[in-house]
Each structure stands twice: as structure tokens, then as C-alpha cells.
Tab-separated table of C-alpha atoms in Angstrom:
chain	number	residue	atom	x	y	z
A	17	MET	CA	-13.884	27.686	17.047
A	18	PRO	CA	-15.328	27.567	13.665
A	19	ASP	CA	-13.350	28.560	10.982
A	20	ILE	CA	-9.274	29.328	10.156
A	21	HIS	CA	-8.189	32.760	10.016
A	22	PRO	CA	-5.142	32.581	7.995
A	23	PRO	CA	-2.502	35.160	9.348
A	24	THR	CA	-2.835	38.582	8.240
A	25	LYS	CA	-0.486	39.749	5.144
A	26	ALA	CA	0.896	43.594	4.484
A	27	LEU	CA	-1.548	44.295	6.745
A	28	ILE	CA	-4.650	42.583	4.688
A	29	ALA	CA	-6.735	40.313	6.754
A	30	PRO	CA	-7.657	37.098	4.344
A	31	GLY	CA	-11.231	35.872	4.732
A	32	PRO	CA	-11.785	32.777	7.164
A	33	VAL	CA	-11.459	29.597	5.550
A	34	ARG	CA	-13.765	27.047	6.608
A	35	GLY	CA	-12.422	24.306	9.436
A	36	TYR	CA	-11.398	23.786	12.667
A	37	HIS	CA	-8.023	24.929	14.339
A	38	VAL	CA	-6.862	22.567	17.187
A	39	GLN	CA	-4.776	24.782	19.283
A	40	ALA	CA	-1.363	23.524	20.919
A	41	LYS	CA	-2.798	23.488	24.378
A	42	ASP	CA	-5.679	20.899	22.521
A	43	TYR	CA	-2.816	18.685	20.899
A	44	ALA	CA	-2.767	15.765	23.337
A	45	TRP	CA	-6.737	15.761	23.788
A	46	PHE	CA	-7.123	15.548	19.891
A	47	GLN	CA	-4.452	12.936	19.118
A	48	GLU	CA	-6.308	10.930	22.190
A	49	SER	CA	-9.585	11.618	20.546
A	50	LEU	CA	-8.622	10.652	17.083
A	51	ALA	CA	-6.606	7.653	18.260
A	52	HIS	CA	-9.864	6.273	20.063
A	53	THR	CA	-12.135	7.135	17.029
A	54	THR	CA	-9.223	5.072	15.250
A	55	ALA	CA	-9.278	1.720	17.706
A	56	ALA	CA	-13.158	1.888	17.628
A	57	GLY	CA	-13.085	1.208	13.965
A	58	LEU	CA	-10.472	-1.185	14.041
A	59	MET	CA	-12.650	-2.668	16.730
A	60	THR	CA	-15.578	-2.899	14.438
A	61	PHE	CA	-13.883	-4.189	11.909
A	62	THR	CA	-13.016	-7.294	13.468
A	63	GLY	CA	-16.754	-7.631	14.887
A	64	SER	CA	-16.407	-6.764	18.711
A	65	GLY	CA	-18.984	-4.638	20.065
A	66	HIS	CA	-17.901	-4.445	23.600
A	67	ALA	CA	-14.631	-3.383	22.929
A	68	THR	CA	-15.863	-0.768	20.106
A	69	ALA	CA	-18.259	1.257	22.554
A	70	ARG	CA	-15.270	1.343	24.898
A	71	HIS	CA	-13.584	3.738	22.121
A	72	LEU	CA	-16.865	5.590	22.002
A	73	THR	CA	-18.282	8.379	23.718
A	74	ASP	CA	-22.514	8.551	23.890
A	75	ARG	CA	-22.561	10.876	20.909
A	76	GLN	CA	-20.515	8.906	18.944
A	77	GLY	CA	-23.122	6.030	19.219
A	78	ARG	CA	-21.779	4.010	22.176
A	79	LYS	CA	-24.882	2.431	22.850
A	80	ARG	CA	-25.000	1.307	19.506
A	81	PHE	CA	-22.456	-1.277	20.387
A	82	THR	CA	-23.474	-2.347	23.993
A	83	GLY	CA	-25.609	-4.970	24.967
A	84	LEU	CA	-25.917	-8.684	23.376
A	85	GLU	CA	-23.750	-9.450	20.599
A	86	HIS	CA	-25.241	-11.935	18.080
A	87	ALA	CA	-24.330	-13.391	14.877
A	88	ALA	CA	-28.077	-12.692	13.519
A	89	SER	CA	-28.139	-9.240	14.282
A	90	MET	CA	-24.225	-8.083	13.786
A	91	SER	CA	-21.071	-8.979	13.121
A	92	ILE	CA	-19.169	-10.563	16.041
A	93	GLN	CA	-15.638	-11.685	17.139
A	94	ASP	CA	-15.842	-15.247	16.255
A	95	ALA	CA	-12.879	-16.278	14.168
A	96	ALA	CA	-9.211	-16.452	14.443
A	97	HIS	CA	-6.684	-17.359	11.679
A	98	THR	CA	-2.850	-17.624	11.173
A	99	LEU	CA	-1.779	-15.389	7.774
A	100	PHE	CA	1.771	-14.867	7.376
A	101	SER	CA	2.636	-16.659	9.742
A	102	ASN	CA	0.562	-14.264	12.876
A	103	GLU	CA	-2.368	-14.818	14.335
A	104	TYR	CA	-5.223	-12.546	13.572
A	105	VAL	CA	-8.607	-12.493	15.219
A	106	GLY	CA	-12.112	-11.020	13.719
A	107	THR	CA	-15.060	-12.262	12.313
A	108	GLY	CA	-15.916	-14.164	9.481
A	109	HIS	CA	-18.881	-14.906	6.826
A	110	VAL	CA	-19.636	-17.166	3.912
A	111	PHE	CA	-20.992	-16.431	1.164
A	112	HIS	CA	-21.750	-17.159	-2.970
A	113	LEU	CA	-19.995	-15.052	-5.741
A	114	ASN	CA	-21.193	-16.314	-8.679
A	115	GLY	CA	-21.591	-19.460	-8.012
A	116	PRO	CA	-18.987	-20.760	-5.810
A	117	ARG	CA	-18.726	-20.508	-2.173
A	118	VAL	CA	-16.148	-17.660	-0.614
A	119	GLU	CA	-15.109	-17.015	2.555
A	120	ALA	CA	-14.105	-13.406	3.616
A	121	PHE	CA	-12.516	-12.726	6.736
A	122	SER	CA	-11.961	-9.612	8.810
A	123	GLY	CA	-9.528	-8.905	11.729
A	124	VAL	CA	-6.641	-7.239	13.060
A	125	ASP	CA	-3.500	-8.880	14.492
A	126	GLU	CA	-4.139	-10.603	17.793
A	127	GLU	CA	-1.429	-8.577	20.065
A	128	ILE	CA	-2.976	-5.074	18.449
A	129	PHE	CA	-6.525	-6.978	19.473
A	130	GLN	CA	-5.373	-7.178	23.031
A	131	LEU	CA	-4.043	-4.054	23.466
A	132	LEU	CA	-7.485	-2.242	22.268
A	133	ILE	CA	-9.540	-4.934	24.443
A	134	ARG	CA	-7.883	-3.583	27.353
A	135	GLY	CA	-8.063	-0.007	26.390
A	136	ASP	CA	-4.159	1.154	25.917
A	137	VAL	CA	-4.704	2.904	22.608
A	138	GLU	CA	-1.338	4.803	23.934
A	139	GLU	CA	0.696	1.320	23.092
A	140	TYR	CA	-1.711	0.517	20.279
A	141	ARG	CA	-0.582	4.159	18.757
A	142	THR	CA	3.105	3.417	19.534
A	143	LEU	CA	3.074	-0.746	18.087
A	144	VAL	CA	1.312	0.394	15.092
A	145	HIS	CA	3.359	3.613	14.078
A	146	ALA	CA	6.805	1.785	14.733
A	147	SER	CA	5.808	-1.076	12.358
A	148	ARG	CA	3.384	0.462	9.927
A	149	HIS	CA	6.018	0.259	6.933
A	150	VAL	CA	6.929	-3.570	7.409
A	151	ARG	CA	3.661	-5.020	6.755
A	152	PRO	CA	2.565	-6.260	3.335
A	153	ARG	CA	0.027	-4.336	1.372
A	154	LEU	CA	-1.803	-6.990	-0.781
A	155	THR	CA	-0.545	-10.143	-0.981
A	156	PHE	CA	-1.695	-13.820	-1.604
A	157	ASP	CA	-1.505	-16.369	0.573
A	158	LYS	CA	-0.572	-19.695	0.346
A	159	ASP	CA	-1.785	-21.462	3.586
A	160	TRP	CA	-4.675	-19.252	3.319
A	161	GLY	CA	-5.268	-19.577	-0.185
A	162	GLY	CA	-6.671	-16.494	-1.168
A	163	PRO	CA	-5.436	-12.765	-1.453
A	164	VAL	CA	-4.956	-11.162	1.859
A	165	PRO	CA	-4.273	-7.570	2.321
A	166	VAL	CA	-2.352	-6.090	5.412
A	167	HIS	CA	-3.002	-2.217	5.935
A	168	ALA	CA	-1.129	-0.428	7.795
A	169	ASP	CA	-2.804	-0.771	11.130
A	170	ASP	CA	-2.439	-4.428	10.811
A	171	SER	CA	-5.796	-5.301	9.499
A	172	VAL	CA	-6.783	-7.350	7.104
A	173	PHE	CA	-9.885	-8.296	5.097
A	174	SER	CA	-9.105	-11.788	3.159
A	175	LEU	CA	-11.071	-13.795	0.545
A	176	ARG	CA	-10.779	-17.035	-0.249
A	177	LEU	CA	-12.681	-20.126	-1.608
A	178	LEU	CA	-14.208	-22.944	0.574
A	179	PRO	CA	-12.606	-25.802	0.260
A	180	GLY	CA	-13.464	-28.462	-2.510
A	181	GLN	CA	-14.704	-26.379	-4.943
A	182	ASP	CA	-13.731	-26.170	-8.180
A	183	GLU	CA	-12.656	-22.386	-9.027
A	184	ASP	CA	-15.185	-22.107	-12.158
A	185	PRO	CA	-18.642	-20.754	-11.331
A	186	CYS	CA	-20.955	-23.659	-10.961
A	187	ALA	CA	-23.943	-24.258	-13.887
A	188	CYS	CA	-27.051	-22.629	-12.939
A	189	PRO	CA	-30.376	-23.924	-13.683
A	190	SER	CA	-32.196	-21.885	-16.452
A	191	ARG	CA	-35.281	-20.606	-15.934
């Protein structure tokens, strides 16, 4: 039901507060709905459209993530990297940033990715919840060659200069 009705105090009923009240009988359904929505967001971050679709309803946009996954039209799960000795899968992009070419990689831990591909949301929630306090938040990975923020859900978005380039911006021709 829309609006939350706070408890009455001293025979005075306060006005309703905007929002929705999830009742105890709906807790399990609500937790599962949140888990699937979070899983869909995480799978979108890795570039896996089909894995994203399995966690969405038609109303949430499942059809947008089904069909052909083509690199020219959307991000696709097409890259894997070892970061901090963990395997991550996701998608990468190369672009120019003030001259030099930069690689960006967004992904998620391979084990979590496999759980979500299979649709095992409960095991995903258990794993992420149990280890959410042991992940680094933002660190420079020497082997990767750039900063790698690792989020509590074990997703990463890392950047690095492509090998063989100077760290100074290129001299662009004057116009």
C-alpha cells in the first residue's frame, strides 16, 4: 500500500509518510526482488546482456537485454583480467584521455559472475555478504598498471595507460 502510517501516539494519529511499507509476510519476496535487481545491475556492468535479462522482469526491461549482443551496439562480456591475484571477467574499452590511449575495464569476480550466469542469486548474496568487509576499496595494482577500485560486491572499474605510451599528454597539432 502506498504511504506509511506511523503508529498512533496518545490518541493522535500522525499523517501518512510517503513511501511503501513492506510487511513481514512479503520480506522474502522483497529480499529476492532486491537481489535480482542488484544482480542485473552487476551483470550489466560486466557487459553480459543475456545474464542481465535473466534477473529482470519484462516490466523492468528484460527485452532490452535479449537478442544479439554485438560490440558495436553495446558492451559485451569480452575481457578477463587478473587483478590483485583474482580473476575478473567483464568488458573493456580503449579511448583517448587528454591525448594518451587509456584502457578501461569493468567487471566482476569470476566466481560471482558464474553464480549469476547460472541464476544462483541466493549463493551470490551469501558470498558477497560474507566477504564484503575484506575487499580493498581503491588501490593501485602494480601488475595491472593503474588504479583499481574494488567495490563491496566485488565489481571493479579499472583504468590504465595502454603499454608503450608516455605518461605525458601528446602534443596535439595546433590549428
